């Protein structure tokens, strides 16, 4: 016995309605799964940032403190401080030469670079030790700087590849990080003679990101400060002095 046409229409409407419901449930499930995945990724990214913050404190800061002990007040740091750190971007030999020329147009960049390296060695000479009872000289200080740079590269790589959330640690670490990379600018730039085979690319990239963030925040603070001062001046012009 066949069903009347109206029954088929009703069944067709019901089946289409059920398909829509199933589709909505499927999309809702997909949306929930996507939100859950995003939440887990963000949580893991923050947890990784906290882990790296501990790595920074345990493995990097001690090296920074040792480096600071030797270069603080040194002629090497004086020379590096003459460079315009707002122009630190590419961290390569070409940029280094341009910054040296900006300080002194008549400079021989090769001689100046050699002189700065000599000053670095002079600042670090207390760390030099004789190996094998004096049969050779092992530059422990240079090794320690290399180790420090490798740790910084590992630290930075996790942020530049978005494995860790740099925003989670920016406020607490950016000042020492930026100051450190500026003090090491000469060493990094001198190593990067060939632009296509650069060393410490993650250190450089994180420096660029955090330096830009730092500049923008300073500009925003200055803007708000000026607006506040202007509003105070406006109120002062409109106000009246009350006699006592």
Tab-separated table of C-alpha atoms in Angstrom:
chain	number	residue	atom	x	y	z
A	1	UNK	CA	0.000	0.000	0.000
A	2	UNK	CA	1.570	3.225	-1.098
A	3	UNK	CA	1.599	6.406	1.006
A	4	UNK	CA	-0.234	9.470	-0.225
A	5	UNK	CA	1.810	12.233	-1.795
A	6	UNK	CA	1.360	14.501	1.194
A	7	UNK	CA	3.010	11.914	3.474
A	8	UNK	CA	6.050	11.781	1.197
A	9	UNK	CA	6.277	15.556	1.318
A	10	UNK	CA	6.137	15.497	5.121
A	11	UNK	CA	8.826	12.797	5.300
A	12	UNK	CA	10.974	14.763	2.890
A	13	UNK	CA	10.620	17.908	5.005
A	14	UNK	CA	11.421	15.969	8.188
A	15	UNK	CA	14.478	14.308	6.626
A	16	UNK	CA	15.760	17.651	5.336
A	17	UNK	CA	15.161	19.175	8.764
A	18	UNK	CA	17.081	16.328	10.408
A	19	UNK	CA	19.926	16.803	7.941
A	20	UNK	CA	20.057	20.498	8.855
A	21	UNK	CA	20.085	19.609	12.574
A	22	UNK	CA	22.862	17.062	12.034
A	23	UNK	CA	24.802	19.645	10.029
A	24	UNK	CA	24.382	22.256	12.763
A	25	UNK	CA	25.465	19.763	15.433
A	26	UNK	CA	28.477	18.839	13.306
A	27	UNK	CA	29.465	22.476	12.811
A	28	UNK	CA	28.940	23.169	16.516
A	29	UNK	CA	31.140	20.207	17.398
A	30	UNK	CA	33.793	21.423	14.965
A	31	UNK	CA	33.618	24.936	16.461
A	32	UNK	CA	33.954	23.557	20.005
A	33	UNK	CA	36.880	21.359	18.959
A	34	UNK	CA	38.560	24.322	17.269
A	35	UNK	CA	38.053	26.525	20.345
A	36	UNK	CA	39.377	23.766	22.594
A	37	UNK	CA	42.430	23.286	20.371
A	38	UNK	CA	43.096	27.033	20.322
A	39	UNK	CA	42.760	27.190	24.118
A	40	UNK	CA	45.155	24.257	24.596
A	41	UNK	CA	47.694	25.780	22.197
A	42	UNK	CA	47.516	29.145	23.975
A	43	UNK	CA	47.819	27.486	27.383
A	44	UNK	CA	50.791	25.386	26.270
A	45	UNK	CA	52.359	28.486	24.695
A	46	UNK	CA	52.101	30.373	27.987
A	47	UNK	CA	53.389	27.374	29.961
A	48	UNK	CA	56.365	27.155	27.587
A	49	UNK	CA	57.024	30.872	28.086
A	50	UNK	CA	57.074	30.365	31.864
A	51	UNK	CA	59.473	27.448	31.401
A	52	UNK	CA	61.733	29.618	29.235
A	53	UNK	CA	61.599	32.368	31.836
A	54	UNK	CA	63.139	29.906	34.292
A	55	UNK	CA	65.706	28.886	31.658
A	56	UNK	CA	66.560	32.566	31.216
A	57	UNK	CA	67.052	32.983	34.966
A	58	UNK	CA	69.068	29.780	35.433
A	59	UNK	CA	71.124	29.557	32.243
A	60	UNK	CA	71.323	33.045	30.732
A	61	UNK	CA	71.362	35.590	33.565
A	62	UNK	CA	74.484	34.124	35.235
A	63	UNK	CA	76.313	34.464	31.909
A	64	UNK	CA	75.052	38.020	31.530
A	65	UNK	CA	76.273	38.895	35.008
A	66	UNK	CA	79.749	37.519	34.243
A	67	UNK	CA	79.877	39.397	30.959
A	68	UNK	CA	78.765	42.624	32.646
A	69	UNK	CA	81.501	42.296	35.268
A	70	UNK	CA	84.136	42.396	32.532
A	71	UNK	CA	82.766	44.877	30.017
A	72	UNK	CA	81.071	47.354	32.373
A	73	UNK	CA	83.026	50.593	32.159
A	74	UNK	CA	85.412	49.103	29.572
A	75	UNK	CA	86.667	50.900	26.476
A	76	UNK	CA	84.962	48.197	24.413
A	77	UNK	CA	81.534	49.074	25.788
A	78	UNK	CA	82.291	52.773	25.354
A	79	UNK	CA	82.962	52.201	21.650
A	80	UNK	CA	79.846	50.057	21.174
A	81	UNK	CA	77.764	52.653	23.038
A	82	UNK	CA	78.777	55.260	20.452
A	83	UNK	CA	76.806	53.344	17.820
A	84	UNK	CA	73.187	54.395	17.313
A	85	UNK	CA	71.310	51.418	18.765
A	86	UNK	CA	68.036	52.643	17.228
A	87	UNK	CA	69.576	51.565	13.903
A	88	UNK	CA	70.434	48.036	15.065
A	89	UNK	CA	68.382	45.879	12.704
A	90	UNK	CA	70.255	43.610	10.292
A	91	UNK	CA	73.128	42.784	12.647
A	92	UNK	CA	75.611	42.208	9.831
A	93	UNK	CA	79.043	43.476	8.809
A	94	UNK	CA	77.647	45.948	6.261
A	95	UNK	CA	75.356	47.588	8.811
A	96	UNK	CA	78.176	47.681	11.366
A	97	UNK	CA	80.411	49.541	8.919
A	98	UNK	CA	77.621	52.027	8.143
A	99	UNK	CA	77.132	52.721	11.857
A	100	UNK	CA	80.882	53.185	12.376
A	101	UNK	CA	81.007	55.650	9.469
A	102	UNK	CA	78.018	57.517	10.945
A	103	UNK	CA	80.151	58.128	14.049
A	104	UNK	CA	83.249	59.133	12.068
A	105	UNK	CA	83.084	59.677	8.294
A	106	UNK	CA	86.866	59.488	7.947
A	107	UNK	CA	87.172	56.169	9.731
A	108	UNK	CA	88.923	53.097	8.334
A	109	UNK	CA	86.261	50.531	9.210
A	110	UNK	CA	88.589	47.502	9.044
A	111	UNK	CA	91.090	49.079	11.409
A	112	UNK	CA	88.296	50.211	13.706
A	113	UNK	CA	86.746	46.756	13.844
A	114	UNK	CA	90.155	45.250	14.662
A	115	UNK	CA	90.624	47.864	17.388
A	116	UNK	CA	87.211	47.152	18.929
A	117	UNK	CA	88.013	43.442	18.951
A	118	UNK	CA	91.284	44.233	20.714
A	119	UNK	CA	89.371	46.259	23.294
A	120	UNK	CA	86.989	43.339	23.783
A	121	UNK	CA	89.937	41.046	24.407
A	122	UNK	CA	91.374	43.579	26.835
A	123	UNK	CA	88.083	43.717	28.735
A	124	UNK	CA	87.923	39.924	28.948
A	125	UNK	CA	91.598	39.203	29.650
A	126	UNK	CA	90.914	38.247	33.270
A	127	UNK	CA	88.997	35.240	31.957
A	128	UNK	CA	91.852	33.950	29.838
A	129	UNK	CA	93.538	30.798	31.097
A	130	UNK	CA	96.565	28.800	29.994
A	131	UNK	CA	95.753	25.266	28.936
A	132	UNK	CA	98.012	22.219	29.435
A	133	UNK	CA	100.306	23.962	31.866
A	134	UNK	CA	100.932	26.942	29.634
A	135	UNK	CA	101.528	25.124	26.354
A	136	UNK	CA	98.641	26.964	24.754
A	137	UNK	CA	96.163	29.720	25.453
A	138	UNK	CA	92.495	28.839	25.680
A	139	UNK	CA	90.206	31.833	25.488
A	140	UNK	CA	87.632	30.814	28.067
A	141	UNK	CA	85.917	34.178	27.850
A	142	UNK	CA	85.179	33.843	24.130
A	143	UNK	CA	83.877	30.319	24.733
A	144	UNK	CA	81.548	31.652	27.432
A	145	UNK	CA	80.245	34.360	25.108
A	146	UNK	CA	79.581	31.701	22.467
A	147	UNK	CA	77.722	29.595	25.028
A	148	UNK	CA	75.721	32.641	26.105
A	149	UNK	CA	74.783	33.420	22.498
A	150	UNK	CA	73.727	29.806	21.890
A	151	UNK	CA	71.478	29.890	24.956
A	152	UNK	CA	69.999	33.194	23.804
A	153	UNK	CA	69.398	31.731	20.328
A	154	UNK	CA	67.527	28.752	21.810
A	155	UNK	CA	65.529	31.073	24.063
A	156	UNK	CA	64.611	33.404	21.187
A	157	UNK	CA	63.792	30.596	18.739
A	158	UNK	CA	60.891	29.401	20.900
A	159	UNK	CA	59.300	32.839	20.677
A	160	UNK	CA	60.004	33.626	17.030
A	161	UNK	CA	58.458	30.291	15.983
A	162	UNK	CA	55.422	30.881	18.247
A	163	UNK	CA	56.114	27.801	20.348
A	164	UNK	CA	56.012	30.128	23.346
A	165	UNK	CA	54.039	33.333	23.903
A	166	UNK	CA	56.522	36.213	24.062
A	167	UNK	CA	53.847	38.529	25.470
A	168	UNK	CA	53.796	36.434	28.644
A	169	UNK	CA	57.406	37.316	29.502
A	170	UNK	CA	57.989	40.576	27.630
A	171	UNK	CA	57.362	42.867	30.608
A	172	UNK	CA	59.796	41.051	32.905
A	173	UNK	CA	62.575	40.168	30.453
A	174	UNK	CA	62.687	42.677	27.600
A	175	UNK	CA	64.888	45.242	29.364
A	176	UNK	CA	67.758	42.864	30.132
A	177	UNK	CA	67.356	41.126	26.768
A	178	UNK	CA	67.538	44.329	24.719
A	179	UNK	CA	70.446	45.706	26.765
A	180	UNK	CA	72.354	42.433	26.397
A	181	UNK	CA	71.903	42.170	22.641
A	182	UNK	CA	72.985	45.793	22.248
A	183	UNK	CA	76.171	45.090	24.189
A	184	UNK	CA	76.768	42.027	21.977
A	185	UNK	CA	75.832	43.822	18.740
A	186	UNK	CA	79.424	44.190	17.588
A	187	UNK	CA	80.171	40.477	18.061
A	188	UNK	CA	77.003	39.313	16.276
A	189	UNK	CA	77.319	41.812	13.410
A	190	UNK	CA	81.003	41.015	12.912
A	191	UNK	CA	80.166	37.302	12.541
A	192	UNK	CA	77.500	37.981	9.924
A	193	UNK	CA	79.664	38.776	6.930
A	194	UNK	CA	77.468	36.896	4.423
A	195	UNK	CA	73.793	38.033	4.483
A	196	UNK	CA	72.535	34.661	3.212
A	197	UNK	CA	74.329	32.649	5.907
A	198	UNK	CA	73.636	34.653	9.037
A	199	UNK	CA	74.279	33.528	12.591
A	200	UNK	CA	71.877	34.057	15.501
A	201	UNK	CA	68.872	34.854	13.316
A	202	UNK	CA	66.369	34.168	16.106
A	203	UNK	CA	68.217	36.446	18.530
A	204	UNK	CA	68.024	39.170	15.897
A	205	UNK	CA	64.349	38.599	15.091
A	206	UNK	CA	63.258	38.646	18.749
A	207	UNK	CA	65.353	41.782	19.275
A	208	UNK	CA	63.551	43.442	16.355
A	209	UNK	CA	60.127	42.465	17.741
A	210	UNK	CA	60.799	43.513	21.323
A	211	UNK	CA	62.643	46.676	20.317
A	212	UNK	CA	59.700	47.753	18.156
A	213	UNK	CA	57.251	46.958	20.967
A	214	UNK	CA	59.383	48.933	23.419
A	215	UNK	CA	59.475	51.957	21.087
A	216	UNK	CA	55.709	51.877	20.514
A	217	UNK	CA	54.977	51.645	24.244
A	218	UNK	CA	57.313	54.565	24.960
A	219	UNK	CA	55.592	56.635	22.260
A	220	UNK	CA	52.179	55.742	23.700
A	221	UNK	CA	53.269	56.692	27.224
A	222	UNK	CA	54.688	59.985	25.943
A	223	UNK	CA	51.473	60.713	24.024
A	224	UNK	CA	49.301	60.082	27.082
A	225	UNK	CA	51.653	62.169	29.212
A	226	UNK	CA	51.378	65.093	26.787
A	227	UNK	CA	47.585	64.765	26.674
A	228	UNK	CA	47.468	64.751	30.475
A	229	UNK	CA	49.714	67.813	30.723
A	230	UNK	CA	47.625	69.603	28.105
A	231	UNK	CA	44.415	68.874	30.011
A	232	UNK	CA	45.997	70.235	33.205
A	233	UNK	CA	47.044	73.424	31.391
A	234	UNK	CA	43.523	73.806	29.989
A	235	UNK	CA	41.982	73.437	33.438
A	236	UNK	CA	44.518	75.916	34.804
A	237	UNK	CA	43.579	78.520	32.197
A	238	UNK	CA	39.883	78.091	32.926
A	239	UNK	CA	40.148	78.019	36.704
A	240	UNK	CA	40.147	80.890	39.150
A	241	UNK	CA	42.330	81.445	42.160
A	242	UNK	CA	40.252	81.512	45.338
A	243	UNK	CA	41.158	84.157	47.905
A	244	UNK	CA	41.481	83.080	51.520
